[in-house]
Amino acid sequence: MIASNSLAFVLCLSLPAFAQEGNPTFDDLRNSLGDLEQKESKEEKNKKEAIVQKNVEETLKIYSDTLGKKNGDMQNVSRRLDVNKGLETKYERLLKTARNGLATTRAQFINRTISLKKSMDEGKISKDAYEKLLDEDTKRFRNRERELQEDISFYLDEFNTAQRSTKDLSTRKEMMTFDPFGGNKEEGAEKEKPAAPTIAQKVKSTVGEVSGYGTRSVVDSLK
């Protein structure tokens, strides 16, 4: 409709001039139509460029807003990751200490029991004294063994929880830091890196394109 009106308008303007010189020829009409087509083609091109520019600006705004939120989330994830790594190291150390303590306590009880038995066999202590001392040592050992096993169970649970959280947060941080525009960062790492493109350039380009520490008591194994 617009093209028809425009054509009629051009022809109306052109016809008086042609009328002064005579009837318009076919070439005159064709040239007038060509001028109109060029004008409409330019207007259409400008309109398309305006739409593309608008889309770029809207995409850039969304990307910038998302990037701002992403940076805030990144800081939060990084802090949580550091805390979990600290907890993982802490409970790993406590777990190792508790396990070593349990192993040492069991070894001491075994040595103490063997020593008492040897003293009784050599007649240094009576059988009643041996049984009384062994009973006292057994009670102390069982209490200490239970405490250490509870510590080991608690530290192991906390360590596993911290380890899982560290793994999850590390994966989340890796996903957040992944740059789909960056390509392979390892390629040419030793070469001088070119200046990083701006966000706008990226968007425009995209628009354009426990064994050993069981729960069974050593006392039971000695009977």
GROMACS .gro file of C-alpha atoms in nm:
model
  223
    1MET     CA    1   0.000   0.000   0.000
    2ILE     CA    2   0.281   0.239   0.098
    3ALA     CA    3   0.479   0.144  -0.212
    4SER     CA    4   0.174   0.210  -0.435
    5ASN     CA    5   0.111   0.548  -0.275
    6SER     CA    6   0.479   0.639  -0.304
    7LEU     CA    7   0.485   0.534  -0.668
    8ALA     CA    8   0.174   0.739  -0.740
    9PHE     CA    9   0.329   1.037  -0.562
   10VAL     CA   10   0.650   1.019  -0.764
   11LEU     CA   11   0.463   0.974  -1.087
   12CYS     CA   12   0.241   1.269  -1.005
   13LEU     CA   13   0.545   1.483  -0.946
   14SER     CA   14   0.714   1.358  -1.255
   15LEU     CA   15   0.422   1.372  -1.496
   16PRO     CA   16   0.380   1.753  -1.499
   17ALA     CA   17   0.742   1.790  -1.596
   18PHE     CA   18   0.700   1.529  -1.863
   19ALA     CA   19   0.381   1.698  -1.977
   20GLN     CA   20   0.571   2.019  -2.040
   21GLU     CA   21   0.810   1.836  -2.264
   22GLY     CA   22   0.562   1.589  -2.405
   23ASN     CA   23   0.421   1.252  -2.309
   24PRO     CA   24   0.647   1.047  -2.067
   25THR     CA   25   0.834   0.765  -2.228
   26PHE     CA   26   0.884   0.415  -2.092
   27ASP     CA   27   1.241   0.504  -1.989
   28ASP     CA   28   1.112   0.807  -1.798
   29LEU     CA   29   0.868   0.591  -1.600
   30ARG     CA   30   1.131   0.322  -1.539
   31ASN     CA   31   1.381   0.579  -1.406
   32SER     CA   32   1.116   0.723  -1.175
   33LEU     CA   33   1.037   0.375  -1.044
   34GLY     CA   34   1.409   0.305  -0.994
   35ASP     CA   35   1.448   0.620  -0.783
   36LEU     CA   36   1.154   0.510  -0.569
   37GLU     CA   37   1.295   0.160  -0.520
   38GLN     CA   38   1.633   0.300  -0.412
   39LYS     CA   39   1.463   0.530  -0.163
   40GLU     CA   40   1.253   0.248  -0.018
   41SER     CA   41   1.555   0.014  -0.008
   42LYS     CA   42   1.753   0.270   0.193
   43GLU     CA   43   1.464   0.325   0.433
   44GLU     CA   44   1.421  -0.049   0.482
   45LYS     CA   45   1.794  -0.090   0.546
   46ASN     CA   46   1.790   0.190   0.804
   47LYS     CA   47   1.489   0.032   0.972
   48LYS     CA   48   1.661  -0.309   0.994
   49GLU     CA   49   1.979  -0.153   1.131
   50ALA     CA   50   1.773   0.029   1.395
   51ILE     CA   51   1.609  -0.300   1.500
   52VAL     CA   52   1.946  -0.477   1.521
   53GLN     CA   53   2.094  -0.193   1.728
   54LYS     CA   54   1.796  -0.203   1.963
   55ASN     CA   55   1.836  -0.578   2.010
   56VAL     CA   56   2.207  -0.534   2.081
   57GLU     CA   57   2.143  -0.266   2.340
   58GLU     CA   58   1.872  -0.471   2.512
   59THR     CA   59   2.092  -0.781   2.514
   60LEU     CA   60   2.384  -0.579   2.648
   61LYS     CA   61   2.171  -0.446   2.932
   62ILE     CA   62   2.050  -0.795   3.025
   63TYR     CA   63   2.405  -0.929   3.012
   64SER     CA   64   2.537  -0.641   3.224
   65ASP     CA   65   2.263  -0.690   3.486
   66THR     CA   66   2.329  -1.062   3.490
   67LEU     CA   67   2.703  -1.005   3.519
   68GLY     CA   68   2.652  -0.778   3.820
   69LYS     CA   69   2.444  -1.044   3.996
   70LYS     CA   70   2.691  -1.309   3.886
   71ASN     CA   71   2.982  -1.119   4.045
   72GLY     CA   72   2.792  -1.097   4.375
   73ASP     CA   73   2.712  -1.468   4.364
   74MET     CA   74   3.073  -1.544   4.274
   75GLN     CA   75   3.202  -1.366   4.585
   76ASN     CA   76   2.954  -1.555   4.801
   77VAL     CA   77   3.052  -1.891   4.650
   78SER     CA   78   3.423  -1.810   4.688
   79ARG     CA   79   3.379  -1.726   5.057
   80ARG     CA   80   3.179  -2.043   5.121
   81LEU     CA   81   3.439  -2.247   4.933
   82ASP     CA   82   3.721  -2.106   5.148
   83VAL     CA   83   3.527  -2.181   5.467
   84ASN     CA   84   3.453  -2.539   5.359
   85LYS     CA   85   3.814  -2.599   5.262
   86GLY     CA   86   3.914  -2.481   5.609
   87LEU     CA   87   3.662  -2.716   5.772
   88GLU     CA   88   3.778  -3.002   5.553
   89THR     CA   89   4.139  -2.947   5.663
   90LYS     CA   90   4.036  -2.908   6.027
   91TYR     CA   91   3.833  -3.229   6.050
   92GLU     CA   92   4.088  -3.423   5.850
   93ARG     CA   93   4.350  -3.326   6.108
   94LEU     CA   94   4.120  -3.409   6.403
   95LEU     CA   95   4.023  -3.740   6.244
   96LYS     CA   96   4.386  -3.836   6.200
   97THR     CA   97   4.464  -3.743   6.560
   98ALA     CA   98   4.169  -3.944   6.695
   99ARG     CA   99   4.261  -4.250   6.490
  100ASN     CA  100   4.621  -4.235   6.602
  101GLY     CA  101   4.500  -4.195   6.960
  102LEU     CA  102   4.280  -4.504   6.929
  103ALA     CA  103   4.565  -4.709   6.781
  104THR     CA  104   4.799  -4.593   7.059
  105THR     CA  105   4.542  -4.668   7.331
  106ARG     CA  106   4.487  -5.019   7.197
  107ALA     CA  107   4.860  -5.085   7.177
  108GLN     CA  108   4.908  -4.963   7.535
  109PHE     CA  109   4.628  -5.186   7.662
  110ILE     CA  110   4.774  -5.490   7.487
  111ASN     CA  111   5.121  -5.420   7.627
  112ARG     CA  112   4.977  -5.358   7.975
  113THR     CA  113   4.778  -5.683   7.965
  114ILE     CA  114   5.079  -5.885   7.849
  115SER     CA  115   5.295  -5.726   8.117
  116LEU     CA  116   5.043  -5.806   8.393
  117LYS     CA  117   5.011  -6.164   8.269
  118LYS     CA  118   5.386  -6.207   8.266
  119SER     CA  119   5.416  -6.064   8.619
  120MET     CA  120   5.154  -6.311   8.743
  121ASP     CA  121   5.326  -6.603   8.567
  122GLU     CA  122   5.657  -6.506   8.725
  123GLY     CA  123   5.495  -6.488   9.068
  124LYS     CA  124   5.548  -6.114   9.107
  125ILE     CA  125   5.177  -6.056   9.165
  126SER     CA  126   4.900  -6.286   9.275
  127LYS     CA  127   4.620  -6.405   9.055
  128ASP     CA  128   4.369  -6.193   9.251
  129ALA     CA  129   4.588  -5.881   9.205
  130TYR     CA  130   4.627  -5.961   8.837
  131GLU     CA  131   4.251  -5.995   8.785
  132LYS     CA  132   4.178  -5.676   8.982
  133LEU     CA  133   4.437  -5.473   8.790
  134LEU     CA  134   4.323  -5.618   8.460
  135ASP     CA  135   3.961  -5.534   8.540
  136GLU     CA  136   4.052  -5.172   8.624
  137ASP     CA  137   4.262  -5.139   8.308
  138THR     CA  138   3.984  -5.289   8.098
  139LYS     CA  139   3.725  -5.040   8.229
  140ARG     CA  140   3.956  -4.745   8.165
  141PHE     CA  141   4.041  -4.873   7.821
  142ARG     CA  142   3.680  -4.936   7.721
  143ASN     CA  143   3.582  -4.582   7.825
  144ARG     CA  144   3.871  -4.429   7.637
  145GLU     CA  145   3.814  -4.650   7.333
  146ARG     CA  146   3.444  -4.553   7.322
  147GLU     CA  147   3.528  -4.182   7.345
  148LEU     CA  148   3.779  -4.204   7.063
  149GLN     CA  149   3.544  -4.407   6.842
  150GLU     CA  150   3.269  -4.147   6.894
  151ASP     CA  151   3.518  -3.873   6.806
  152ILE     CA  152   3.623  -4.061   6.494
  153SER     CA  153   3.262  -4.110   6.385
  154PHE     CA  154   3.182  -3.741   6.441
  155TYR     CA  155   3.496  -3.611   6.270
  156LEU     CA  156   3.443  -3.849   5.978
  157ASP     CA  157   3.086  -3.729   5.924
  158GLU     CA  158   3.192  -3.364   5.940
  159PHE     CA  159   3.487  -3.426   5.710
  160ASN     CA  160   3.268  -3.601   5.451
  161THR     CA  161   3.011  -3.322   5.469
  162ALA     CA  162   3.277  -3.054   5.422
  163GLN     CA  163   3.435  -3.252   5.140
  164ARG     CA  164   3.103  -3.286   4.955
  165SER     CA  165   3.029  -2.916   5.001
  166THR     CA  166   3.377  -2.825   4.877
  167LYS     CA  167   3.328  -3.038   4.567
  168ASP     CA  168   2.984  -2.890   4.496
  169LEU     CA  169   3.104  -2.532   4.547
  170SER     CA  170   3.412  -2.591   4.333
  171THR     CA  171   3.191  -2.719   4.051
  172ARG     CA  172   2.955  -2.423   4.092
  173LYS     CA  173   3.245  -2.177   4.084
  174GLU     CA  174   3.387  -2.345   3.775
  175MET     CA  175   3.050  -2.312   3.600
  176MET     CA  176   3.019  -1.946   3.702
  177THR     CA  177   3.368  -1.859   3.582
  178PHE     CA  178   3.324  -2.038   3.250
  179ASP     CA  179   3.328  -1.782   2.970
  180PRO     CA  180   3.156  -1.904   2.652
  181PHE     CA  181   3.325  -1.620   2.463
  182GLY     CA  182   3.675  -1.694   2.588
  183GLY     CA  183   3.760  -2.008   2.392
  184ASN     CA  184   4.042  -2.233   2.510
  185LYS     CA  185   4.240  -2.044   2.773
  186GLU     CA  186   4.527  -2.290   2.767
  187GLU     CA  187   4.611  -2.229   2.403
  188GLY     CA  188   4.897  -1.986   2.368
  189ALA     CA  189   4.915  -1.939   2.745
  190GLU     CA  190   5.285  -1.864   2.723
  191LYS     CA  191   5.234  -1.608   2.449
  192GLU     CA  192   5.146  -1.252   2.520
  193LYS     CA  193   4.769  -1.233   2.559
  194PRO     CA  194   4.581  -0.974   2.352
  195ALA     CA  195   4.361  -0.722   2.525
  196ALA     CA  196   4.042  -0.885   2.650
  197PRO     CA  197   3.732  -0.779   2.455
  198THR     CA  198   3.476  -0.572   2.636
  199ILE     CA  199   3.135  -0.705   2.729
  200ALA     CA  200   2.977  -0.499   2.454
  201GLN     CA  201   3.215  -0.647   2.198
  202LYS     CA  202   3.136  -0.999   2.315
  203VAL     CA  203   2.762  -0.944   2.301
  204LYS     CA  204   2.775  -0.780   1.963
  205SER     CA  205   2.992  -1.057   1.830
  206THR     CA  206   2.746  -1.314   1.965
  207VAL     CA  207   2.448  -1.136   1.819
  208GLY     CA  208   2.629  -1.118   1.494
  209GLU     CA  209   2.736  -1.510   1.541
  210VAL     CA  210   3.783  -4.615   5.733
  211SER     CA  211   3.960  -4.930   5.727
  212GLY     CA  212   4.207  -5.031   6.008
  213TYR     CA  213   3.997  -4.869   6.281
  214GLY     CA  214   3.701  -5.100   6.323
  215THR     CA  215   3.439  -5.082   6.596
  216ARG     CA  216   3.525  -5.416   6.756
  217SER     CA  217   3.708  -5.369   7.085
  218VAL     CA  218   4.059  -5.501   7.125
  219VAL     CA  219   3.949  -5.641   7.463
  220ASP     CA  220   3.717  -5.884   7.289
  221SER     CA  221   3.996  -5.999   7.059
  222LEU     CA  222   4.220  -6.081   7.355
  223LYS     CA  223   3.967  -6.314   7.520
   0.00000   0.00000   0.00000
